[in-house]
Amino acid sequence: MFYHDKKLQYTVKVDKPDPRFARALQQAIGGIEGEIRVCLQYLFQAWNSRGPVRYRDMLLNTGTEEIAHIEMLATAVCLNLEGASSSVIETIVGNDPLMEKIMGGGDPRHFLSGGMGALASDANGVPFNGSWVVSSGNIAADMYANVMAEATGRTLATRLYEMTDDAGMKDMLSFLIARDTMHQQQWLAVLEELGHGDIRGVHPIPNSFPQSQEHQEFSYAFVDTNIDPDSPSVGQNRRWTQGQSLDGRSEFREIKAQPVGSEPQLGPPIPEGHAQTEQIERAGQKY
Amino acid sequence: MFYHDKKLQYTVKVDKPDPRFARALQQAIGGIEGEIRVCLQYLFQAWNSRGPVRYRDMLLNTGTEEIAHIEMLATAVCLNLEGASSSVIETIVGNDPLMEKIMGGGDPRHFLSGGMGALASDANGVPFNGSWVVSSGNIAADMYANVMAEATGRTLATRLYEMTDDAGMKDMLSFLIARDTMHQQQWLAVLEELGHGDIRGVHPIPNSFPQSQEHQEFSYAFVDTNIDPDSPSVGQNRRWTQGQSLDGRSEFREIKAQPVGSEPQLGPPIPEGHAQTEQIERAGQKY
Amino acid sequence: MFYHDKKLQYTVKVDKPDPRFARALQQAIGGIEGEIRVCLQYLFQAWNSRGPVRYRDMLLNTGTEEIAHIEMLATAVCLNLEGASSSVIETIVGNDPLMEKIMGGGDPRHFLSGGMGALASDANGVPFNGSWVVSSGNIAADMYANVMAEATGRTLATRLYEMTDDAGMKDMLSFLIARDTMHQQQWLAVLEELGHGDIRGVHPIPNSFPQSQEHQEFSYAFVDTNIDPDSPSVGQNRRWTQGQSLDGRSEFREIKAQPVGSEPQLGPPIPEGHAQTEQIERAGQKY
Amino acid sequence: MFYHDKKLQYTVKVDKPDPRFARALQQAIGGIEGEIRVCLQYLFQAWNSRGPVRYRDMLLNTGTEEIAHIEMLATAVCLNLEGASSSVIETIVGNDPLMEKIMGGGDPRHFLSGGMGALASDANGVPFNGSWVVSSGNIAADMYANVMAEATGRTLATRLYEMTDDAGMKDMLSFLIARDTMHQQQWLAVLEELGHGDIRGVHPIPNSFPQSQEHQEFSYAFVDTNIDPDSPSVGQNRRWTQGQSLDGRSEFREIKAQPVGSEPQLGPPIPEGHAQTEQIERAGQKY
Amino acid sequence: MFYHDKKLQYTVKVDKPDPRFARALQQAIGGIEGEIRVCLQYLFQAWNSRGPVRYRDMLLNTGTEEIAHIEMLATAVCLNLEGASSSVIETIVGNDPLMEKIMGGGDPRHFLSGGMGALASDANGVPFNGSWVVSSGNIAADMYANVMAEATGRTLATRLYEMTDDAGMKDMLSFLIARDTMHQQQWLAVLEELGHGDIRGVHPIPNSFPQSQEHQEFSYAFVDTNIDPDSPSVGQNRRWTQGQSLDGRSEFREIKAQPVGSEPQLGPPIPEGHAQTEQIERAGQKY
Amino acid sequence: MFYHDKKLQYTVKVDKPDPRFARALQQAIGGIEGEIRVCLQYLFQAWNSRGPVRYRDMLLNTGTEEIAHIEMLATAVCLNLEGASSSVIETIVGNDPLMEKIMGGGDPRHFLSGGMGALASDANGVPFNGSWVVSSGNIAADMYANVMAEATGRTLATRLYEMTDDAGMKDMLSFLIARDTMHQQQWLAVLEELGHGDIRGVHPIPNSFPQSQEHQEFSYAFVDTNIDPDSPSVGQNRRWTQGQSLDGRSEFREIKAQPVGSEPQLGPPIPEGHAQTEQIERAGQKY
């Protein structure tokens, strides 16, 4: 069973809104490398889990954490779609002509279908597809599917990091990249535990991204989202909560899930989006 | 941000496993009327919410509850796929030839792809599609989308109820039908609050299903999944937490989310599914 | 059975062709809020209708009308793709930088796959998907699905209206918005008739769009597309053809379907599109 | 613009309802060889037509006719889903074990999602996909796309014909097969007119189906669905309305569209499908 | 550039045709774990390869081999669909009621759309989807994607092996399982070469399938499909063509691709499938 | 069974890289008119072929050739994505404002998901869909499906030719257009052989593209990709390997498949794409 908190797992701030970056972020929400996929993948693997309970527990914790990542990215899309002035937009992507040409414009459905809100789609507006959710019944196959998801996911996050010079977005991405580091490590730790090699010294993929640019205090911490005091998720003897990390760069530790970010504050609806009058008139009201 | 508990929101028990019913249940997981859709729909509407905060709060609470419904149904699929004996299966659907012919067999991918686990697909194996997640930026349009989702969803649940004579499955469905009752009522309550008519006396759709067969203690209760003591979800003055229900049959009330069910216990992997040896050998271990 | 007329239901004129607006219009053709969806949804609901005949009749009439809306929009796409001069295109979207950035370019498949013709896809080129066609067998659930489709559809149409300053396109959209007003009203009238509340006073969604900008002579008229003199669609005693409209702003009335627009005249194929030589050479010929 | 009549283009009668045949018929509705595809394909080709008007006219006529074919097939699905007794169902498919095994059961979504109604999907429940609608802007490419659609469509119809021994279904299919004969002939006639060979003597595909089993009075008749007396669709000098048919077996002729079938009469909702009470109670009422 | 041979890579023989097994085999053709996916995935990774040429070469060799696997499985589907007698079919799946119920029937589109031929779809008729083709530009992420594809693919193949007692099918699958063993080993070997751990001793996934049941002469052989004598694929110093295999059970070696199977011989079209008369009459002719 | 060569079938050179043209080329890779579709379509038709062997042989040869076309186009996408300078990009599409507006930008997933590599998707990022692979079991229906695929495919290629003024891209496209000419001719030749008319004098579609702009030495040559000396593909008495071409413009001939192009040389990964360090450092190494 699941619970929530109104605050974000980590701060989401946008200094210079850019609808093109909003479009790019969609890949991390509804794309095959995105957070809806890993969220559902880990949760289905947990729910379908047959065998020792330790893996079910681990998957439930991380699957639950991923919902918070979708939430952060959806909030980031909304903020990037907010009423930017012309001059701001002109300077967002900067002078790199390749980036400029690759992005073209934003996603027209952000306005047409969403009224300046996020969609369950990728950066081209292609909807999320449930076929991407891998839960094979074989724990080792599943773990490789998870490593692969985090490896392509972290690669995507580093590319998004390179596309923006917005300080808030870079900060958010450096948190998400750190979490992808940990998740890669923990799935590999399960593989090691299952006899799939001695994986010590393996750096997170892509290894060309300097770890100094990720929020390293979150890079080796297992986040425990279980709030039941009678039935703790993890105790002793977990490879992914203690001891040296697989890459040899730190120590694994375990932290209770708690929000670093605050409750998101979106701007009011834009008039052209034709929200209901009541939304527009009462947009300033707390309740 | 999100949290979990290892127990189920409500009990899931299967007396007579039936892979055909497992297939039918998939419609309520990954179909257009299913729980992944409402879960993501309510959460995206919350995350994209612009206007008074009361609706964002309400959507977050119910979106979070829906994750627990996917979990219950995935568990029910797994249990229906467990090693039934021949004689049991033969008598499941009973003597209704129409039902028999309509169902044919189960979903071969439950075995081939899932190793006897649930999929993010519908009753025909068609994957969940993100295009179904409606978040329009207009609160009234969204509420009608939500009423429609719960109306088709409750209709689906009553049809599943008619297809089975398994006591455990009927019990689970009578809980889910009750929750669909409440969710229909609460979205209509928002519409009423927004001036969309006087909706008193409206019975939940379908009105041909006897409410005596649903767990009525859950039919008019708003479930609060927010665990932050500093920032409560709801306080005074909510149409959907107090006063007479729209259908005039009860009083709305609010309850804190808490599990009625227990931690699920799935059987061990079947040999033909070729899980890893470690899963099979350690299937009896708690951790 | 179905018949046609070569004229359009309403005039479609484009003063300043804009391939970007052609792309945006695709959302109203092949998107989830679009006309193919409502057309097929109403027709399938009619064909599957079990119960009193009055609803089957109503659905057939409106489903048939929607085919004419797809036709209008496809024509509008074709005209927006016609040989615009550079200077015209530059000034289309105007000075709103957000709109400019959101649209980016047009849909390359309009040229590559369609030779400057419309597609059965949305504004991102994602194909129409039959899963969106809701026909549940429960008339109330279907009516909420229809209200929702028209609520999101009318919201989309008002957003398209805001995106363009082309007089012809604004004129066409103000007709389509009026039809969406009526369709919302008529599905709500069925709900009222079925005991789903007293919906008097409900304004069409979105209520922030000034009705003075829609063609109000079409806002409360039920269009009867049935041409069989022996078996009229509707007679006395229909809530949606007489009496005060639900929003209290007008009187419902019924009109026989007849074209206001004329037969469309598309320009000749552009040379780069490589139509057949015969099409190019004989493009001026009436037959 | 479009109109309708409440009667069917041809009689649809089911003597021995079979949900498995209902499932098979879905391929002809929402499959890639099905009627939604040809309907939208011909209409989009008409709406996008650039060049001489004769082809636009022809396409509009036939595209409109195809809507009536979807209607017939949807009605056939509904009738095949009606309350058959056990003994009837057992004997439907007969003794051919291959057919028996290939069909398995029906489509569970006919019950779960449709309440015993047709869907916009294929025989496996895969939704209709707009990408199948080919309108290339090149008239010859389009005509080959249309021949191909009718060739695979007629092949499908003959296979459905072989699967059933229900007299009503065979009768309906022999009409649809005849229409596919004509449609193949007429697209080929355009190709011949455009200089694509001397196609005389070409028999309809598949040529192994005995034409004596199709309703040959409809096999060489162009159906004119245009009801505007001021602007007739076709006049003199059309290869597809007069003269010897391409296969040399008959003479082309032109007939005004008119219904042979009557208004469909579906049975009442089954109780397990949970329609609204009002549908069930008033199912016998004409209005 | 690519070439072919008319013979199969390995023998495909079916003793007891079963349309249900034909359906199950489709998962290995067009499913997410199937051969079209790995074929396109390895080829796209090769074509997009940036970095040292050794990996491009390796990927081209194995991507080319996978086309032959699609060919074998498509042939197996065709043979399983051939005119089996009733008694044979009844005894295929045997007495396991779970298997029986899970399979239900075959895929009706094998007959309706394919005329007893294979489709580019999965076991539920859901079409192959190009989103599954992962080529990330990061060689390590790609290799994990490949290990995952072979791990879920080999698990699928072992489940198919368990579903059948047809000697020919078991023989074919024991070849394909052996190739999946090698492909897992070779992608892991690249990871080891790139510093991703010491993977010695890792058994192929699933490790619960006895390797004695796979054709072990193919389990550790790299198949070189390159026919250009001037530009050999591989030479010295490849971890995956020489030395001890990663699992320590054998020695890697390299073999030139050559067919073990013969040219497939399918039966004539069945009359109910309405092939062209010329196909039926000339079915016995060599050319 | 299949083999490869490391060289391309024809030269692929890009003088002025343009990510927008890379996006447009995707339509010819993963679009419905694209090469993955024809490749799989011809191969599945071959594998499913029942009847005289001559058609199976022909289909295998051409299906195998099409893999090489996907390879050429994927290489062209990669080269168009390489580090172009700003000034180059600005001048690519030239002064045609319609083209400029239609293209907008490139595909962001080329960078985000592919690290500057090709995808199995169309020009809008919509994934390739296996439903497009037509193999009906009826040889005449299949041949019309093939003519249609080549007619829309050649039309697409001529439109791509018009969109670019890059000499290398025009050269590659004039080769591919020539191959489409031949493939149209050969499928029509089968239809003629099967009695589908006298197709002499039929020019390839679109007939408005001057054949002087295609590489005519490849326009009437059947490419034999079969490398088995013991079992030649074709011998005497094939309509498509000798005699006058159907359009009367040349003589058919047969050539053994051999590469005209060389082994592709892609640039190193761009730093922002975060390939693995080993790829970047060793990018200059032959092996």
PDB file of N, CA, C and O in Angstrom, chain E residues 153-192:
ATOM      1  N   GLY E 153      15.416 -13.601 -23.508  1.00  0.00           N
ATOM      2  CA  GLY E 153      15.196 -14.437 -24.694  1.00  0.00           C
ATOM      3  C   GLY E 153      15.466 -15.904 -24.415  1.00  0.00           C
ATOM      4  O   GLY E 153      14.712 -16.784 -24.840  1.00  0.00           O
ATOM      5  N   ARG E 154      16.545 -16.184 -23.678  1.00  0.00           N
ATOM      6  CA  ARG E 154      16.864 -17.586 -23.365  1.00  0.00           C
ATOM      7  C   ARG E 154      15.828 -18.146 -22.392  1.00  0.00           C
ATOM      8  O   ARG E 154      15.423 -19.306 -22.494  1.00  0.00           O
ATOM      9  N   THR E 155      15.377 -17.323 -21.460  1.00  0.00           N
ATOM     10  CA  THR E 155      14.322 -17.763 -20.540  1.00  0.00           C
ATOM     11  C   THR E 155      13.061 -18.115 -21.338  1.00  0.00           C
ATOM     12  O   THR E 155      12.433 -19.164 -21.103  1.00  0.00           O
ATOM     13  N   LEU E 156      12.698 -17.272 -22.281  1.00  0.00           N
ATOM     14  CA  LEU E 156      11.551 -17.576 -23.139  1.00  0.00           C
ATOM     15  C   LEU E 156      11.751 -18.891 -23.881  1.00  0.00           C
ATOM     16  O   LEU E 156      10.843 -19.735 -23.940  1.00  0.00           O
ATOM     17  N   ALA E 157      12.933 -19.086 -24.441  1.00  0.00           N
ATOM     18  CA  ALA E 157      13.173 -20.303 -25.217  1.00  0.00           C
ATOM     19  C   ALA E 157      13.069 -21.549 -24.346  1.00  0.00           C
ATOM     20  O   ALA E 157      12.550 -22.588 -24.781  1.00  0.00           O
ATOM     21  N   THR E 158      13.536 -21.466 -23.098  1.00  0.00           N
ATOM     22  CA  THR E 158      13.422 -22.643 -22.218  1.00  0.00           C
ATOM     23  C   THR E 158      11.966 -22.913 -21.855  1.00  0.00           C
ATOM     24  O   THR E 158      11.567 -24.071 -21.668  1.00  0.00           O
ATOM     25  N   ARG E 159      11.160 -21.857 -21.742  1.00  0.00           N
ATOM     26  CA  ARG E 159       9.732 -22.057 -21.450  1.00  0.00           C
ATOM     27  C   ARG E 159       9.027 -22.672 -22.653  1.00  0.00           C
ATOM     28  O   ARG E 159       8.150 -23.538 -22.485  1.00  0.00           O
ATOM     29  N   LEU E 160       9.392 -22.250 -23.843  1.00  0.00           N
ATOM     30  CA  LEU E 160       8.833 -22.898 -25.040  1.00  0.00           C
ATOM     31  C   LEU E 160       9.241 -24.370 -25.078  1.00  0.00           C
ATOM     32  O   LEU E 160       8.440 -25.240 -25.437  1.00  0.00           O
ATOM     33  N   TYR E 161      10.473 -24.634 -24.702  1.00  0.00           N
ATOM     34  CA  TYR E 161      10.970 -26.007 -24.660  1.00  0.00           C
ATOM     35  C   TYR E 161      10.113 -26.866 -23.731  1.00  0.00           C
ATOM     36  O   TYR E 161       9.802 -28.019 -24.029  1.00  0.00           O
ATOM     37  N   GLU E 162       9.705 -26.286 -22.607  1.00  0.00           N
ATOM     38  CA  GLU E 162       8.897 -27.032 -21.644  1.00  0.00           C
ATOM     39  C   GLU E 162       7.459 -27.252 -22.115  1.00  0.00           C
ATOM     40  O   GLU E 162       6.772 -28.151 -21.640  1.00  0.00           O
ATOM     41  N   MET E 163       7.000 -26.389 -23.024  1.00  0.00           N
ATOM     42  CA  MET E 163       5.598 -26.452 -23.450  1.00  0.00           C
ATOM     43  C   MET E 163       5.323 -27.535 -24.481  1.00  0.00           C
ATOM     44  O   MET E 163       4.174 -27.820 -24.778  1.00  0.00           O
ATOM     45  N   THR E 164       6.346 -28.044 -25.086  1.00  0.00           N
ATOM     46  CA  THR E 164       6.134 -28.960 -26.204  1.00  0.00           C
ATOM     47  C   THR E 164       6.798 -30.293 -25.918  1.00  0.00           C
ATOM     48  O   THR E 164       7.800 -30.360 -25.213  1.00  0.00           O
ATOM     49  N   ASP E 165       6.224 -31.350 -26.463  1.00  0.00           N
ATOM     50  CA  ASP E 165       6.958 -32.616 -26.450  1.00  0.00           C
ATOM     51  C   ASP E 165       7.226 -33.081 -27.870  1.00  0.00           C
ATOM     52  O   ASP E 165       7.525 -34.249 -28.098  1.00  0.00           O
ATOM     53  N   ASP E 166       7.156 -32.165 -28.802  1.00  0.00           N
ATOM     54  CA  ASP E 166       7.472 -32.481 -30.189  1.00  0.00           C
ATOM     55  C   ASP E 166       8.999 -32.547 -30.339  1.00  0.00           C
ATOM     56  O   ASP E 166       9.709 -31.580 -30.034  1.00  0.00           O
ATOM     57  N   ALA E 167       9.472 -33.684 -30.810  1.00  0.00           N
ATOM     58  CA  ALA E 167      10.921 -33.893 -30.859  1.00  0.00           C
ATOM     59  C   ALA E 167      11.612 -32.869 -31.760  1.00  0.00           C
ATOM     60  O   ALA E 167      12.695 -32.360 -31.440  1.00  0.00           O
ATOM     61  N   GLY E 168      10.993 -32.575 -32.890  1.00  0.00           N
ATOM     62  CA  GLY E 168      11.602 -31.608 -33.803  1.00  0.00           C
ATOM     63  C   GLY E 168      11.694 -30.228 -33.187  1.00  0.00           C
ATOM     64  O   GLY E 168      12.725 -29.546 -33.288  1.00  0.00           O
ATOM     65  N   MET E 169      10.641 -29.823 -32.521  1.00  0.00           N
ATOM     66  CA  MET E 169      10.646 -28.505 -31.906  1.00  0.00           C
ATOM     67  C   MET E 169      11.654 -28.431 -30.755  1.00  0.00           C
ATOM     68  O   MET E 169      12.349 -27.439 -30.572  1.00  0.00           O
ATOM     69  N   LYS E 170      11.726 -29.512 -29.975  1.00  0.00           N
ATOM     70  CA  LYS E 170      12.709 -29.519 -28.887  1.00  0.00           C
ATOM     71  C   LYS E 170      14.131 -29.436 -29.441  1.00  0.00           C
ATOM     72  O   LYS E 170      14.992 -28.731 -28.889  1.00  0.00           O
ATOM     73  N   ASP E 171      14.347 -30.097 -30.551  1.00  0.00           N
ATOM     74  CA  ASP E 171      15.668 -30.068 -31.170  1.00  0.00           C
ATOM     75  C   ASP E 171      16.010 -28.643 -31.633  1.00  0.00           C
ATOM     76  O   ASP E 171      17.099 -28.128 -31.348  1.00  0.00           O
ATOM     77  N   MET E 172      15.081 -28.013 -32.316  1.00  0.00           N
ATOM     78  CA  MET E 172      15.324 -26.635 -32.775  1.00  0.00           C
ATOM     79  C   MET E 172      15.579 -25.707 -31.595  1.00  0.00           C
ATOM     80  O   MET E 172      16.498 -24.878 -31.618  1.00  0.00           O
ATOM     81  N   LEU E 173      14.768 -25.855 -30.543  1.00  0.00           N
ATOM     82  CA  LEU E 173      14.927 -24.955 -29.396  1.00  0.00           C
ATOM     83  C   LEU E 173      16.242 -25.206 -28.667  1.00  0.00           C
ATOM     84  O   LEU E 173      16.861 -24.267 -28.152  1.00  0.00           O
ATOM     85  N   SER E 174      16.698 -26.454 -28.658  1.00  0.00           N
ATOM     86  CA  SER E 174      17.960 -26.698 -27.959  1.00  0.00           C
ATOM     87  C   SER E 174      19.127 -26.076 -28.743  1.00  0.00           C
ATOM     88  O   SER E 174      20.157 -25.745 -28.150  1.00  0.00           O
ATOM     89  N   PHE E 175      18.951 -25.888 -30.026  1.00  0.00           N
ATOM     90  CA  PHE E 175      19.946 -25.126 -30.789  1.00  0.00           C
ATOM     91  C   PHE E 175      19.863 -23.634 -30.441  1.00  0.00           C
ATOM     92  O   PHE E 175      20.875 -22.983 -30.160  1.00  0.00           O
ATOM     93  N   LEU E 176      18.649 -23.110 -30.453  1.00  0.00           N
ATOM     94  CA  LEU E 176      18.496 -21.676 -30.189  1.00  0.00           C
ATOM     95  C   LEU E 176      18.929 -21.325 -28.765  1.00  0.00           C
ATOM     96  O   LEU E 176      19.528 -20.265 -28.523  1.00  0.00           O
ATOM     97  N   ILE E 177      18.648 -22.211 -27.817  1.00  0.00           N
ATOM     98  CA  ILE E 177      19.083 -21.977 -26.437  1.00  0.00           C
ATOM     99  C   ILE E 177      20.611 -21.941 -26.371  1.00  0.00           C
ATOM    100  O   ILE E 177      21.198 -21.093 -25.677  1.00  0.00           O
ATOM    101  N   ALA E 178      21.249 -22.814 -27.117  1.00  0.00           N
ATOM    102  CA  ALA E 178      22.717 -22.818 -27.150  1.00  0.00           C
ATOM    103  C   ALA E 178      23.256 -21.501 -27.715  1.00  0.00           C
ATOM    104  O   ALA E 178      24.234 -20.937 -27.221  1.00  0.00           O
ATOM    105  N   ARG E 179      22.620 -21.003 -28.745  1.00  0.00           N
ATOM    106  CA  ARG E 179      23.077 -19.727 -29.322  1.00  0.00           C
ATOM    107  C   ARG E 179      22.858 -18.587 -28.320  1.00  0.00           C
ATOM    108  O   ARG E 179      23.680 -17.669 -28.258  1.00  0.00           O
ATOM    109  N   ASP E 180      21.769 -18.638 -27.578  1.00  0.00           N
ATOM    110  CA  ASP E 180      21.553 -17.605 -26.559  1.00  0.00           C
ATOM    111  C   ASP E 180      22.629 -17.687 -25.472  1.00  0.00           C
ATOM    112  O   ASP E 180      23.043 -16.663 -24.920  1.00  0.00           O
ATOM    113  N   THR E 181      23.042 -18.892 -25.161  1.00  0.00           N
ATOM    114  CA  THR E 181      24.152 -19.047 -24.217  1.00  0.00           C
ATOM    115  C   THR E 181      25.381 -18.291 -24.712  1.00  0.00           C
ATOM    116  O   THR E 181      25.970 -17.470 -23.996  1.00  0.00           O
ATOM    117  N   MET E 182      25.757 -18.566 -25.955  1.00  0.00           N
ATOM    118  CA  MET E 182      26.939 -17.909 -26.505  1.00  0.00           C
ATOM    119  C   MET E 182      26.762 -16.394 -26.542  1.00  0.00           C
ATOM    120  O   MET E 182      27.674 -15.641 -26.178  1.00  0.00           O
ATOM    121  N   HIS E 183      25.594 -15.952 -26.967  1.00  0.00           N
ATOM    122  CA  HIS E 183      25.416 -14.493 -27.089  1.00  0.00           C
ATOM    123  C   HIS E 183      25.471 -13.812 -25.729  1.00  0.00           C
ATOM    124  O   HIS E 183      26.052 -12.738 -25.596  1.00  0.00           O
ATOM    125  N   GLN E 184      24.901 -14.442 -24.707  1.00  0.00           N
ATOM    126  CA  GLN E 184      25.070 -13.876 -23.357  1.00  0.00           C
ATOM    127  C   GLN E 184      26.550 -13.776 -22.999  1.00  0.00           C
ATOM    128  O   GLN E 184      27.022 -12.754 -22.504  1.00  0.00           O
ATOM    129  N   GLN E 185      27.263 -14.865 -23.259  1.00  0.00           N
ATOM    130  CA  GLN E 185      28.687 -14.881 -22.914  1.00  0.00           C
ATOM    131  C   GLN E 185      29.455 -13.785 -23.652  1.00  0.00           C
ATOM    132  O   GLN E 185      30.317 -13.123 -23.090  1.00  0.00           O
ATOM    133  N   GLN E 186      29.131 -13.586 -24.923  1.00  0.00           N
ATOM    134  CA  GLN E 186      29.942 -12.644 -25.681  1.00  0.00           C
ATOM    135  C   GLN E 186      29.680 -11.201 -25.279  1.00  0.00           C
ATOM    136  O   GLN E 186      30.596 -10.391 -25.224  1.00  0.00           O
ATOM    137  N   TRP E 187      28.436 -10.868 -24.965  1.00  0.00           N
ATOM    138  CA  TRP E 187      28.189  -9.485 -24.520  1.00  0.00           C
ATOM    139  C   TRP E 187      28.821  -9.254 -23.148  1.00  0.00           C
ATOM    140  O   TRP E 187      29.354  -8.168 -22.872  1.00  0.00           O
ATOM    141  N   LEU E 188      28.773 -10.267 -22.288  1.00  0.00           N
ATOM    142  CA  LEU E 188      29.447 -10.135 -20.989  1.00  0.00           C
ATOM    143  C   LEU E 188      30.956 -10.004 -21.179  1.00  0.00           C
ATOM    144  O   LEU E 188      31.631  -9.276 -20.433  1.00  0.00           O
ATOM    145  N   ALA E 189      31.487 -10.696 -22.180  1.00  0.00           N
ATOM    146  CA  ALA E 189      32.923 -10.600 -22.442  1.00  0.00           C
ATOM    147  C   ALA E 189      33.302  -9.174 -22.824  1.00  0.00           C
ATOM    148  O   ALA E 189      34.366  -8.675 -22.423  1.00  0.00           O
ATOM    149  N   VAL E 190      32.460  -8.509 -23.580  1.00  0.00           N
ATOM    150  CA  VAL E 190      32.743  -7.109 -23.897  1.00  0.00           C
ATOM    151  C   VAL E 190      32.717  -6.269 -22.624  1.00  0.00           C
ATOM    152  O   VAL E 190      33.595  -5.418 -22.402  1.00  0.00           O
ATOM    153  N   LEU E 191      31.730  -6.519 -21.789  1.00  0.00           N
ATOM    154  CA  LEU E 191      31.662  -5.757 -20.539  1.00  0.00           C
ATOM    155  C   LEU E 191      32.917  -5.980 -19.704  1.00  0.00           C
ATOM    156  O   LEU E 191      33.475  -5.030 -19.130  1.00  0.00           O
ATOM    157  N   GLU E 192      33.357  -7.217 -19.656  1.00  0.00           N
ATOM    158  CA  GLU E 192      34.592  -7.492 -18.900  1.00  0.00           C
ATOM    159  C   GLU E 192      35.764  -6.729 -19.509  1.00  0.00           C
ATOM    160  O   GLU E 192      36.543  -6.095 -18.799  1.00  0.00           O
TER     161      GLU E 192
END
